[in-house]
Short mmCIF file of C-alpha atoms in Angstrom, two decimals:
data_model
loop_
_atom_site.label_atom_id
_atom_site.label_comp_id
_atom_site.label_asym_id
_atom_site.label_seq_id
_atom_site.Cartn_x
_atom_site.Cartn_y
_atom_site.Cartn_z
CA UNK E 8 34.29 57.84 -14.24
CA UNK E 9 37.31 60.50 -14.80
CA UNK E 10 36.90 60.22 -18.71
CA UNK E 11 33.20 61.55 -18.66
CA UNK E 12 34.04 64.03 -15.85
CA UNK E 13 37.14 65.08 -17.65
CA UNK E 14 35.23 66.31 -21.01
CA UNK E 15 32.82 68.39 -18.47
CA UNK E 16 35.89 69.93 -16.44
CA UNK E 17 37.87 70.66 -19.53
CA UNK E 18 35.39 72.88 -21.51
CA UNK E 19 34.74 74.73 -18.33
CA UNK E 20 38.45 75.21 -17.89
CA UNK E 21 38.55 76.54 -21.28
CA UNK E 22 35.63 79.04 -21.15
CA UNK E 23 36.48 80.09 -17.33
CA UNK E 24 40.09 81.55 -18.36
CA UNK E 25 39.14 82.91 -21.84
CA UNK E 26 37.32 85.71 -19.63
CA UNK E 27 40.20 87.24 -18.70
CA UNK E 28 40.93 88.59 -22.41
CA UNK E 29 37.77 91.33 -21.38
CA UNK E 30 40.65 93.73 -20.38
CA UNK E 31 37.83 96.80 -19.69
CA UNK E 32 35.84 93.93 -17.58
CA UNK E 33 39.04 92.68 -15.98
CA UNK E 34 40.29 96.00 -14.80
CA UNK E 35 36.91 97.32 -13.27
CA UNK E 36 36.73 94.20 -11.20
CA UNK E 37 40.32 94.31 -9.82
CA UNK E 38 39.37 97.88 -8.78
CA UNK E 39 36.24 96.79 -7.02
CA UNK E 40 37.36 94.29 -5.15
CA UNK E 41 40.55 96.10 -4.42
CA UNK E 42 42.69 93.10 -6.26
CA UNK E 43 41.60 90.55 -4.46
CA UNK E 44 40.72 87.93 -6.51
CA UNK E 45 39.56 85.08 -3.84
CA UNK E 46 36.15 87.31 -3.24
CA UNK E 47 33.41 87.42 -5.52
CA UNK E 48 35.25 88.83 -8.56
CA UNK E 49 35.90 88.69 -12.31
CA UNK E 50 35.91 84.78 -12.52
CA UNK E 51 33.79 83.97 -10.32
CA UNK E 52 31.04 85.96 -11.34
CA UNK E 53 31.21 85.23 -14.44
CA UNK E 54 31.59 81.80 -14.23
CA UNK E 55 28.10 82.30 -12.20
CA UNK E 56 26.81 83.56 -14.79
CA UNK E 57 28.18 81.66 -17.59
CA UNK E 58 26.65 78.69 -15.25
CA UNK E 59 23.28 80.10 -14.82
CA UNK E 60 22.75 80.61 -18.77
CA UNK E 61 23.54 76.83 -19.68
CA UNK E 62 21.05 74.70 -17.06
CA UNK E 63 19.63 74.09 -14.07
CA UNK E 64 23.52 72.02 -13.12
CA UNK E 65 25.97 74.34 -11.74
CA UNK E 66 28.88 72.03 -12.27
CA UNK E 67 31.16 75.59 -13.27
CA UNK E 68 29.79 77.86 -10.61
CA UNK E 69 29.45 75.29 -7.74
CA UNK E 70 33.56 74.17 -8.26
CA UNK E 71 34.59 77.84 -7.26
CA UNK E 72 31.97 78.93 -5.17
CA UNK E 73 28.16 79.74 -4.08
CA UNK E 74 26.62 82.11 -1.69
CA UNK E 75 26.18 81.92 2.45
CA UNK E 76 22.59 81.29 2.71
CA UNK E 77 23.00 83.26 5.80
CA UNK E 78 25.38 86.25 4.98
CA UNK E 79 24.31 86.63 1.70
CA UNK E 80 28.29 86.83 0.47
CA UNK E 81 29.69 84.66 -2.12
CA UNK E 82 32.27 82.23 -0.57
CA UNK E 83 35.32 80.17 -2.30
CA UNK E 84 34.62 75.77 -1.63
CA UNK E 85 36.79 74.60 0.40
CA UNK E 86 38.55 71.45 -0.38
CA UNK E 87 37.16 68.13 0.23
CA UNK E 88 39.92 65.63 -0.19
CA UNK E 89 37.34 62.83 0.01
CA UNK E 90 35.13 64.25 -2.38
CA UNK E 91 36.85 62.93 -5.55
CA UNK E 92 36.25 59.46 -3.65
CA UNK E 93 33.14 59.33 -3.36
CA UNK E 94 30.96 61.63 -6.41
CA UNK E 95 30.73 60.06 -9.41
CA UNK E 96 28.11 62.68 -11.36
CA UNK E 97 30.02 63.93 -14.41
CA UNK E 98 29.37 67.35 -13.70
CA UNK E 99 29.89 67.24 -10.29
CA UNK E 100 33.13 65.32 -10.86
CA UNK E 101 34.18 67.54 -12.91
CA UNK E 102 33.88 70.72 -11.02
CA UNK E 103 36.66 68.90 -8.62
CA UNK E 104 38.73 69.12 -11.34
CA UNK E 105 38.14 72.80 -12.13
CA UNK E 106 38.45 73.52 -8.63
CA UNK E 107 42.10 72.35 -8.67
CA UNK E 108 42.85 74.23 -11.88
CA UNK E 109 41.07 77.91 -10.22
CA UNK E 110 43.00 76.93 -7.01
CA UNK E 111 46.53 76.72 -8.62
CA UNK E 112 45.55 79.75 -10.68
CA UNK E 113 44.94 81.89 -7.59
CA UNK E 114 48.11 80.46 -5.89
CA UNK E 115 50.28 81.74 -9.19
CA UNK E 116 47.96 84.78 -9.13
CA UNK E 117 49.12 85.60 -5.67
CA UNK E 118 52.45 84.99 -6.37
CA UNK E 119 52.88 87.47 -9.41
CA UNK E 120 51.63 90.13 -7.22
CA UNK E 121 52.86 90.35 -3.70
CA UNK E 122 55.89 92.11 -4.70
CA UNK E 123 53.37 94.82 -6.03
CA UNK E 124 51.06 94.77 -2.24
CA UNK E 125 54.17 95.03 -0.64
CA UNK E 126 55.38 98.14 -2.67
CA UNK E 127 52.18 99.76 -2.80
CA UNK E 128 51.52 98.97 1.00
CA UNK E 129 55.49 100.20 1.94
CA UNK E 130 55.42 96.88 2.92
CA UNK E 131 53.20 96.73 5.54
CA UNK E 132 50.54 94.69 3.13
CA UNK E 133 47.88 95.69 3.97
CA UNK E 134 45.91 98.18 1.86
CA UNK E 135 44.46 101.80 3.44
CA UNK E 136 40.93 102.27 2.63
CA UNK E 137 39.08 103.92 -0.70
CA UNK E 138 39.66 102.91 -3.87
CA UNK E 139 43.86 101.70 -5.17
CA UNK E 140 45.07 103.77 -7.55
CA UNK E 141 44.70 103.49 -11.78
CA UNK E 142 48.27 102.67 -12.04
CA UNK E 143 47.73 99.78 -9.63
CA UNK E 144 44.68 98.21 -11.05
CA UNK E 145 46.18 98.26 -14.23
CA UNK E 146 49.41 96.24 -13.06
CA UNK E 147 46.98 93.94 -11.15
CA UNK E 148 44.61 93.50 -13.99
CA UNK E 149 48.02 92.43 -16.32
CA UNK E 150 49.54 90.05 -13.51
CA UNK E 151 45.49 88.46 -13.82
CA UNK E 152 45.39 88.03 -17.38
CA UNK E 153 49.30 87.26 -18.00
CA UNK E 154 48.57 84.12 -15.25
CA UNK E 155 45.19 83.05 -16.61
CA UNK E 156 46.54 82.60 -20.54
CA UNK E 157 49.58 80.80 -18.62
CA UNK E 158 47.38 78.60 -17.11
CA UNK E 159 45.00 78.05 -19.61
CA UNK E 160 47.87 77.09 -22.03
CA UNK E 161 49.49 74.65 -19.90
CA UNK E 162 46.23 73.04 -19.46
CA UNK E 163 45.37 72.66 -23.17
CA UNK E 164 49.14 71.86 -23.94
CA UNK E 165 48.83 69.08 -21.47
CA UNK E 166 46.30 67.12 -23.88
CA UNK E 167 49.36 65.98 -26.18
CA UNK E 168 50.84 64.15 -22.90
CA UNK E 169 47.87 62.23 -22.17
CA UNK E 170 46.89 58.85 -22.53
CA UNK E 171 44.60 57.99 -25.53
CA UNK E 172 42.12 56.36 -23.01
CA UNK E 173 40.54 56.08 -19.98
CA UNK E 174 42.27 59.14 -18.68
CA UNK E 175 42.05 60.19 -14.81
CA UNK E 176 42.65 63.31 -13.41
CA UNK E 177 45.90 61.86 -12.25
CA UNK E 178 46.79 61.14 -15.45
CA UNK E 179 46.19 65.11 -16.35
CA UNK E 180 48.44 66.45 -13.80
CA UNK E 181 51.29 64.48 -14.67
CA UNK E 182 50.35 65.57 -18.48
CA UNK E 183 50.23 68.93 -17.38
CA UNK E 184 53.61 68.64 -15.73
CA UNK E 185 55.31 66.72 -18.11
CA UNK E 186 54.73 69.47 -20.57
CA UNK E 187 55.68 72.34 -18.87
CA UNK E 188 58.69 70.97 -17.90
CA UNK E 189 59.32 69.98 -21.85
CA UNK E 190 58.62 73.51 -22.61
CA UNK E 191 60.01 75.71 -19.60
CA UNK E 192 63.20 74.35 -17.72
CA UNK E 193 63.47 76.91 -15.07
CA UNK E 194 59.84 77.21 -13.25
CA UNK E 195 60.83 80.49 -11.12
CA UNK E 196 57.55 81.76 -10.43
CA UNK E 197 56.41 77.68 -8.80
CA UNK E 198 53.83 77.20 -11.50
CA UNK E 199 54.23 73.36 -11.07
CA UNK E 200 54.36 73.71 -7.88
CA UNK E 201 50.63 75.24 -7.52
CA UNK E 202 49.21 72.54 -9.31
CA UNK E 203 50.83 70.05 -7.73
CA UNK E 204 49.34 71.85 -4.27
CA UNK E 205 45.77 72.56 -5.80
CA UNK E 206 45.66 68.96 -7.05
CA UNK E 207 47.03 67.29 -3.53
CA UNK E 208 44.50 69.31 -1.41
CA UNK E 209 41.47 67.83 -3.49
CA UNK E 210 42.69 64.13 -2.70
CA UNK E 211 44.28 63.74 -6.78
CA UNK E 212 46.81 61.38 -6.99
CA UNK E 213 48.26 59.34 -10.06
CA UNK E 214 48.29 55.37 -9.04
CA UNK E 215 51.61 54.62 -10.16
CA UNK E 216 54.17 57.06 -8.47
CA UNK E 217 55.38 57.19 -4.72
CA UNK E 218 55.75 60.92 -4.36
CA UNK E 219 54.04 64.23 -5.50
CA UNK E 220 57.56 65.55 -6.28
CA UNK E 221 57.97 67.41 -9.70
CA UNK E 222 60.72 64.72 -10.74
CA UNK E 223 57.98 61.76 -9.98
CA UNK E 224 54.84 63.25 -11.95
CA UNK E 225 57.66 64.18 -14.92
CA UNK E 226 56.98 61.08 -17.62
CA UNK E 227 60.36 59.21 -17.75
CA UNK E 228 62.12 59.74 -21.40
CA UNK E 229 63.23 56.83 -23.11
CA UNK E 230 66.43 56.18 -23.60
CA UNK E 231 68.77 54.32 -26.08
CA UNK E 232 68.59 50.84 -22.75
CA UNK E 233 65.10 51.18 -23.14
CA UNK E 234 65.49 49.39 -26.93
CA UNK E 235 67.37 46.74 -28.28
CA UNK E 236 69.40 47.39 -31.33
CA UNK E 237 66.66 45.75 -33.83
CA UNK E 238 63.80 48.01 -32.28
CA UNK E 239 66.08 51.14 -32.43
CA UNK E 240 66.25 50.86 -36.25
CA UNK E 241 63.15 49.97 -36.91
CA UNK E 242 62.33 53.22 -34.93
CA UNK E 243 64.60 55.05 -37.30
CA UNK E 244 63.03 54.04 -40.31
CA UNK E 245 59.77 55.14 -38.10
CA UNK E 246 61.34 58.74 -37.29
CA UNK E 247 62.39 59.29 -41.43
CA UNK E 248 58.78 58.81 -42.61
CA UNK E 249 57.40 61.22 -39.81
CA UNK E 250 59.71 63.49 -40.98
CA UNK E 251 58.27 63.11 -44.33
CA UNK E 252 55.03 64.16 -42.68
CA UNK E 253 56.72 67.12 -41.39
CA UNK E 254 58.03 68.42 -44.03
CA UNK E 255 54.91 67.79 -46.32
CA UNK E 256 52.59 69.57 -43.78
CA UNK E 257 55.13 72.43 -43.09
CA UNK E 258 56.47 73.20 -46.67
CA UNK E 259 54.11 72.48 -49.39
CA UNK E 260 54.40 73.20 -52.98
CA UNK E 261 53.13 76.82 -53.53
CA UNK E 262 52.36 76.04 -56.92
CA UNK E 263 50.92 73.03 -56.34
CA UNK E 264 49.21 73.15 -53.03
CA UNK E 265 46.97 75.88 -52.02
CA UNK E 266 45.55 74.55 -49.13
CA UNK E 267 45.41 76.31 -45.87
CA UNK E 268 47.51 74.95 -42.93
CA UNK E 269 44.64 73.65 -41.00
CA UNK E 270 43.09 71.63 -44.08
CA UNK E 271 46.39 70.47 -45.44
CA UNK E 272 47.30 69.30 -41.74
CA UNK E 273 44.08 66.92 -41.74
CA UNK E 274 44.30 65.90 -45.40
CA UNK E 275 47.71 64.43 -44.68
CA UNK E 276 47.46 63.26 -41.40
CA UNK E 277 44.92 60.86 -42.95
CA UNK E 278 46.91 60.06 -45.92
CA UNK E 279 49.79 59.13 -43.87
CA UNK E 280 48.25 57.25 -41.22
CA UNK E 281 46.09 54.98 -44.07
CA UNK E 282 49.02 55.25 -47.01
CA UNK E 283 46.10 55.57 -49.27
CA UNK E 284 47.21 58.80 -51.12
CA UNK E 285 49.74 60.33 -53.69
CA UNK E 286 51.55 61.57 -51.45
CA UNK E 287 52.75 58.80 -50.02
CA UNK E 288 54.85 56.37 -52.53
CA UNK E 289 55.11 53.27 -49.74
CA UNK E 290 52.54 52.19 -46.63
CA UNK E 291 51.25 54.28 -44.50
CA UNK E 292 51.94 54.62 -40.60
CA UNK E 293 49.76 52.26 -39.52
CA UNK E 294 50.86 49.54 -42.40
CA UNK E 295 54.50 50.12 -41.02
CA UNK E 296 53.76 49.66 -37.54
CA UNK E 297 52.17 46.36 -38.06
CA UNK E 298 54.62 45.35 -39.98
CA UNK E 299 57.89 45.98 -38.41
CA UNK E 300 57.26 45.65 -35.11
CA UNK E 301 54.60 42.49 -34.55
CA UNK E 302 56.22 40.16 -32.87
CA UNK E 303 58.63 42.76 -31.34
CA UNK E 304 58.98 41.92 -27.64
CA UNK E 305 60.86 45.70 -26.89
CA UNK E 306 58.18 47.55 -28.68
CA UNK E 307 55.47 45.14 -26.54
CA UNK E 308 56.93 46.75 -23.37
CA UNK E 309 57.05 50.39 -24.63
CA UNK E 310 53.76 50.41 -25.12
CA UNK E 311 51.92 47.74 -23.46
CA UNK E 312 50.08 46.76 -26.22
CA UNK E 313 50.24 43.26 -27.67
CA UNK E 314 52.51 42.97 -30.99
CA UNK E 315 54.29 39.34 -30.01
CA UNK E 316 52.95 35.97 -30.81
CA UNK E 317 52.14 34.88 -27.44
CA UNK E 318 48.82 37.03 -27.40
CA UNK E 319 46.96 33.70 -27.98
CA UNK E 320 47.85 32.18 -24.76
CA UNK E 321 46.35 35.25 -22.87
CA UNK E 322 42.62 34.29 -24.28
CA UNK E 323 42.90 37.05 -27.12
CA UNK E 324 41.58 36.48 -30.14
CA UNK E 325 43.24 37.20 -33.27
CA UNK E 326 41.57 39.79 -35.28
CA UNK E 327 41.53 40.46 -39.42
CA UNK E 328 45.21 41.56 -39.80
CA UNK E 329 46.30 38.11 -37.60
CA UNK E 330 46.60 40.02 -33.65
CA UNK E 331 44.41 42.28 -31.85
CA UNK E 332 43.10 45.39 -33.55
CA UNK E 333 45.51 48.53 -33.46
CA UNK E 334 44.20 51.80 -34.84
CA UNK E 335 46.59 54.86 -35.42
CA UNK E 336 44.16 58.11 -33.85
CA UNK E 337 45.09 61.58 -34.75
CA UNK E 338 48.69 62.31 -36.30
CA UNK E 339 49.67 65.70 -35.14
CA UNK E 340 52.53 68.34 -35.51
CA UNK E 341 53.52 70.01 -31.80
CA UNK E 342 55.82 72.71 -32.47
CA UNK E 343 55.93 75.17 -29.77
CA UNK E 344 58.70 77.58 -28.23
CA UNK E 345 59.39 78.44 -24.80
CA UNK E 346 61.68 80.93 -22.56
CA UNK E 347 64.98 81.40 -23.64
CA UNK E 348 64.10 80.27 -26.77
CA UNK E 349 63.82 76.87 -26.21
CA UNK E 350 62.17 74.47 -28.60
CA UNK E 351 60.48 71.27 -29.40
CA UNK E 352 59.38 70.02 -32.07
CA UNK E 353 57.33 67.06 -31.98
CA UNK E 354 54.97 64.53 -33.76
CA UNK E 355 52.55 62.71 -31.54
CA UNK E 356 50.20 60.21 -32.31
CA UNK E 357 47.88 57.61 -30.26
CA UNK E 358 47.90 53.86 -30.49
CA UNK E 359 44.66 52.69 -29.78
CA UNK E 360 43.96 48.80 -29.02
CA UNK E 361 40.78 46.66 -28.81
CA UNK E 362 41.78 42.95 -27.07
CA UNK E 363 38.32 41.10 -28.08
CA UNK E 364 38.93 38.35 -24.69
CA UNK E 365 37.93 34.75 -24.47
CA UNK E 366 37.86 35.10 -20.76
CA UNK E 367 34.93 35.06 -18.21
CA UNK E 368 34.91 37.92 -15.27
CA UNK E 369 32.00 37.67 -13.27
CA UNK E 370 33.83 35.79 -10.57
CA UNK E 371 37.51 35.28 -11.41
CA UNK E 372 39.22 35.92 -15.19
CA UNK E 373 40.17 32.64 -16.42
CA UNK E 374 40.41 31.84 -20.30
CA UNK E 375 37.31 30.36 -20.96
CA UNK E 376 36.85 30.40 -24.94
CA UNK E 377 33.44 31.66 -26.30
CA UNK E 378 32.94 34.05 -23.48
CA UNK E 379 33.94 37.27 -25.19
CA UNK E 380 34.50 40.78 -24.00
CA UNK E 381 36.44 43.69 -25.26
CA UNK E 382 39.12 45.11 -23.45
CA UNK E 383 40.77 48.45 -24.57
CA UNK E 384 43.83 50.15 -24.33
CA UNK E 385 46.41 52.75 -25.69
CA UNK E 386 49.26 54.47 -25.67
CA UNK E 387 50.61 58.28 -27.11
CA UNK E 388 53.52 58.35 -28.49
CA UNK E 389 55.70 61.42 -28.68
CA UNK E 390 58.57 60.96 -31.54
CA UNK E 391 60.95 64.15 -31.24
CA UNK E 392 62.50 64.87 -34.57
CA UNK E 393 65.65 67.31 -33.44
CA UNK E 394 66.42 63.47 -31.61
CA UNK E 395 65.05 61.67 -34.14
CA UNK E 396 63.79 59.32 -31.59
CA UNK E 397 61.01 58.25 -29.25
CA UNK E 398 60.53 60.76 -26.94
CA UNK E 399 58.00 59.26 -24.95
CA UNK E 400 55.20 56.53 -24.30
CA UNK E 401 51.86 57.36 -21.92
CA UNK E 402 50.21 53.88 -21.93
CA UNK E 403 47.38 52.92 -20.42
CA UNK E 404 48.41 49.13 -21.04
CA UNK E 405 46.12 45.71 -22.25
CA UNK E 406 49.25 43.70 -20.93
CA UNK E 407 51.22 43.36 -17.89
CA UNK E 408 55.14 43.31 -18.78
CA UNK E 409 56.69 40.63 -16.01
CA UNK E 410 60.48 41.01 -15.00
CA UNK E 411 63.10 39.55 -12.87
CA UNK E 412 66.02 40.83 -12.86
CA UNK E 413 66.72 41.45 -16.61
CA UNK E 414 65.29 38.10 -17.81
CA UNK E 415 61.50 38.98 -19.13
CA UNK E 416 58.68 37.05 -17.60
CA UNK E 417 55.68 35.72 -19.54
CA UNK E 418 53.43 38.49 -20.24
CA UNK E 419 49.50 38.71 -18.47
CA UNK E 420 47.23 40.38 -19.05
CA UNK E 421 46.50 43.44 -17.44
CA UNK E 422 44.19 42.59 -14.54
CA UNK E 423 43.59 46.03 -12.03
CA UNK E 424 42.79 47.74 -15.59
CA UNK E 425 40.65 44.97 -17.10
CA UNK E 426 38.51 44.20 -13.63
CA UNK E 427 38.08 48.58 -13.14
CA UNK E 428 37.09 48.32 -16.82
CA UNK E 429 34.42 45.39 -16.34
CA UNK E 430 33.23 46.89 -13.21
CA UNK E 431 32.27 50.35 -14.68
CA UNK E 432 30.69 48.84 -18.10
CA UNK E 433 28.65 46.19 -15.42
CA UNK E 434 28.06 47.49 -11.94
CA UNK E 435 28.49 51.37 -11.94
CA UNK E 436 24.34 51.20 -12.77
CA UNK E 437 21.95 54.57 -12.59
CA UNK E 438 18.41 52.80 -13.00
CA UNK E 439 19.55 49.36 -14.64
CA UNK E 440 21.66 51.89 -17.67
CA UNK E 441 25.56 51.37 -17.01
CA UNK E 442 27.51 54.83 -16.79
CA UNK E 443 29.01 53.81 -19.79
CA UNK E 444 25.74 53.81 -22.08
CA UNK E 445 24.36 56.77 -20.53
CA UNK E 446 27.54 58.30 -22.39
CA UNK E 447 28.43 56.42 -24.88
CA UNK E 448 24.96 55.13 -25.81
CA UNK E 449 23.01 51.86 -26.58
CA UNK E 450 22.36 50.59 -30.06
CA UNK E 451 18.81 49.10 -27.99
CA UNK E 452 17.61 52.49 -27.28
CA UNK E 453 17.00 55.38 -29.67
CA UNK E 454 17.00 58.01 -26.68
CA UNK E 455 20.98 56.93 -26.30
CA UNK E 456 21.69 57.68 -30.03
CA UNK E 457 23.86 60.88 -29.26
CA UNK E 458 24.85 60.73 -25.52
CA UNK E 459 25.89 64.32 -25.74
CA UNK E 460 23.22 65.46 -25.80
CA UNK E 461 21.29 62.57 -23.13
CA UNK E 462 24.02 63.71 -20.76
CA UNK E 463 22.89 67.39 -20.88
CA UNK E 464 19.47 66.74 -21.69
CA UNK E 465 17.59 68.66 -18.46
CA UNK E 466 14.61 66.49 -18.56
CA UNK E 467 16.43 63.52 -17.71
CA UNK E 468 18.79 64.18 -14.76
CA UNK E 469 21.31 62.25 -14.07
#
């Protein structure tokens, strides 16, 4: 339920901070509610009305706030820890999500300014009446915008830390930690820290970590013990042809190649992926992949996706190229800089997986061949090239990597993934149409064609 809530939170997100660039707007709201920015202010009336102009849903106005019936005053939601339990409406989902993100923003917000209140106040903090002064609204009005495009860009930098599927809102805040910390080493002003706070008062937790520390949420790095020798080579060769890719997208021909950055970018992220261009004299990523690493164990437990031989025991059928279908999604160039000039320098790309199973689910999942259903999964992969080596991998995983000790187990299939998989495709029903179809769509049923559009459609709530 996260994925469909997560595309509704996110383009909120996005449209709720890009406000603050209205500097003129920006400033006269500061001075009218006196820099307070928990009342009915910039954001939130705007958001209000940004709400009110797109449907009858007020998924973006509803996650910050709504008006006493009583008072008549506009009033910040409180946190409901047990709300994210319990709604499952994409839009209403979704506003938890934004929630979180306006709650951490305030909390940095506050933060950049008290040394200001307690200046201006001769530190009593607590403002005389009339109006603040120009000079004051102004510094306000920068602390505001300064912390909403800080904000805003650790939430869209988070999207390259993500897993390729079935992402949960857990999954976002580690991505949104993971980065920053990538990026910015030293977090003086507690950035992390607010999120981590917004996220924990809304009842968001990632499943697989035992703390809400900043060290926990980081994604672990791999490491040289995380390979064997074989795999680390092969990664090599792996890390030479992205920085191929690099250096094609980054330093073209002038001559030759008149293309702008954005075009060029797409035209070779598909010839490299595919290997089905000029420009590249051997096979493409996805070619090399295949290649060099089926039937490598190491690589299997990087990324929890089946490469090894053994797939066939697990009630997985064996697709065109001989194993279960891989595709390579979106080859990208993250290069970014950070305080004190730091640096990365990355290329990312998604592993995406569809297991078709021989396996039966209604009561128990037992291999049972004939009985097919498709079971997907993925895994980013962040290769830095000032390393030259595999940076990370964010896998949501089709297998379940066994140890004891340091002797390897025989692999299983994943089964908490595949059963929360099976149970939102079969039981998570609105009027006999799955969750799933209502977004995705139904090849039965023309009105399902684009489920965009069937999800926002007004004369068919949800």
């Amino acid at each position: 339920p996260d994925v469909l809530a997560f595309h509704e939170a996110f383009s909120d997100i996005i449209a709720l901070f890009q406000h603050f660039s209205f500097s003129a707007v920006l400033k006269h709201q500061i001075a009218r509610t006196r820099g307070d920015l928990t009342s009915q202010n910039l954001l939130a009336q705007l958001a209000q009305e940004f709400g009110t102009a797109i449907g009858s849903y007020g998924s973006l106005r509803d996650a910050i706030g709504e008006k006493d019936e009583e008072t008549g005053e506009w009033k910040r939601t409180e946190p409901d820890p047990l709300e994210y339990q319990n709604e499952t409406q994409p839009h209403k989902r979704g506003s938890i999500l934004v929630a979180a993100i306006f709650d951490a923003f305030i909390s940095i917000y506050h933060n950049r300014v008290e040394d200001l209140f307690r200046i201006y106040t001769k530190g009593t903090g607590v403002l005389a009446e009339g109006e603040i002064h120009p000079d004051m609204v102004n510094r306000l009005a920068g602390e505001a915008a300064k912390a909403s495009q800080h904000v805003l860009n650790m939430c869209i930098r988070a999207l390259d830390y993500c897993p390729p599927v079935d992402i949960t809102f857990g999954d976002y805040l580690r991505a949104i930690i993971t980065s920053d910390f990538d990026l910015v080493k030293e977090d003086n002003r507690s950035y992390r820290l607010a999120f981590i706070e917004a996220f924990r008062k809304r009842g968001i937790y990632p499943s697989d970590i035992r703390s809400l520390s900043i060290e926990s949420l980081v994604h672990n790095q791999l490491s040289l013990s995380d390979y064997d020798g074989q795999t680390q080579e092969l990664l090599e060769v792996i890390g030479d042809f992205l920085r191929n890719y690099h250096k094609a997208v980054m330093y073209p021909d002038p001559k030759t190649d008149n293309r702008s950055l954005r075009r060029r970018m797409y035209d070779l992220a598909r010839a490299y992926i595919r290997g089905d261009s000029n420009l590249v004299m051997d096979a493409g990523l996805h070619a090399r992949l295949m290649y060099k690493f089926q039937g490598d164990p190491k690589f299997e437990e990087i990324t929890g996706l089946a490469f090894s031989y053994d797939f066939l025991d697990l009630g997985i059928r064996a697709g065109e190229g001989g194993g279960p279908a891989i595709q390579i999604d979106n080859l990208r160039i993250v290069s970014r800089t950070g305080p004190k000039d730091n640096h990365i320098n990355h290329v990312v790309f998604d592993l995406i997986q569809t297991a078709e199973l021989d396996v039966t689910l209604e009561t128990d999942i037992k291999y049972k061949p004939g009985k097919s259903y498709l079971f997907r999964g993925g895994c980013t992969l962040i290769f830095d090239l000032y390393e030259n080596k595999l940076k990370y991998a964010i896998s949501k995983p089709i297998l379940d990597i066994e140890r004891s000790g340091k002797k390897k187990q025989k692999n299983t299939l994943n089964v908490d993934r595949l059963r929360r998989q099976y149970k939102y495709l079969t039981e998570d029903r609105m009027e006999s149409m799955s969750s799933f179809n209502l977004y995705f769509g139904d090849d039965g049923d023309d009105a399902f064609v684009e489920p965009f559009a069937f999800l926002h459609n007004q004369d068919n709530q949800l």
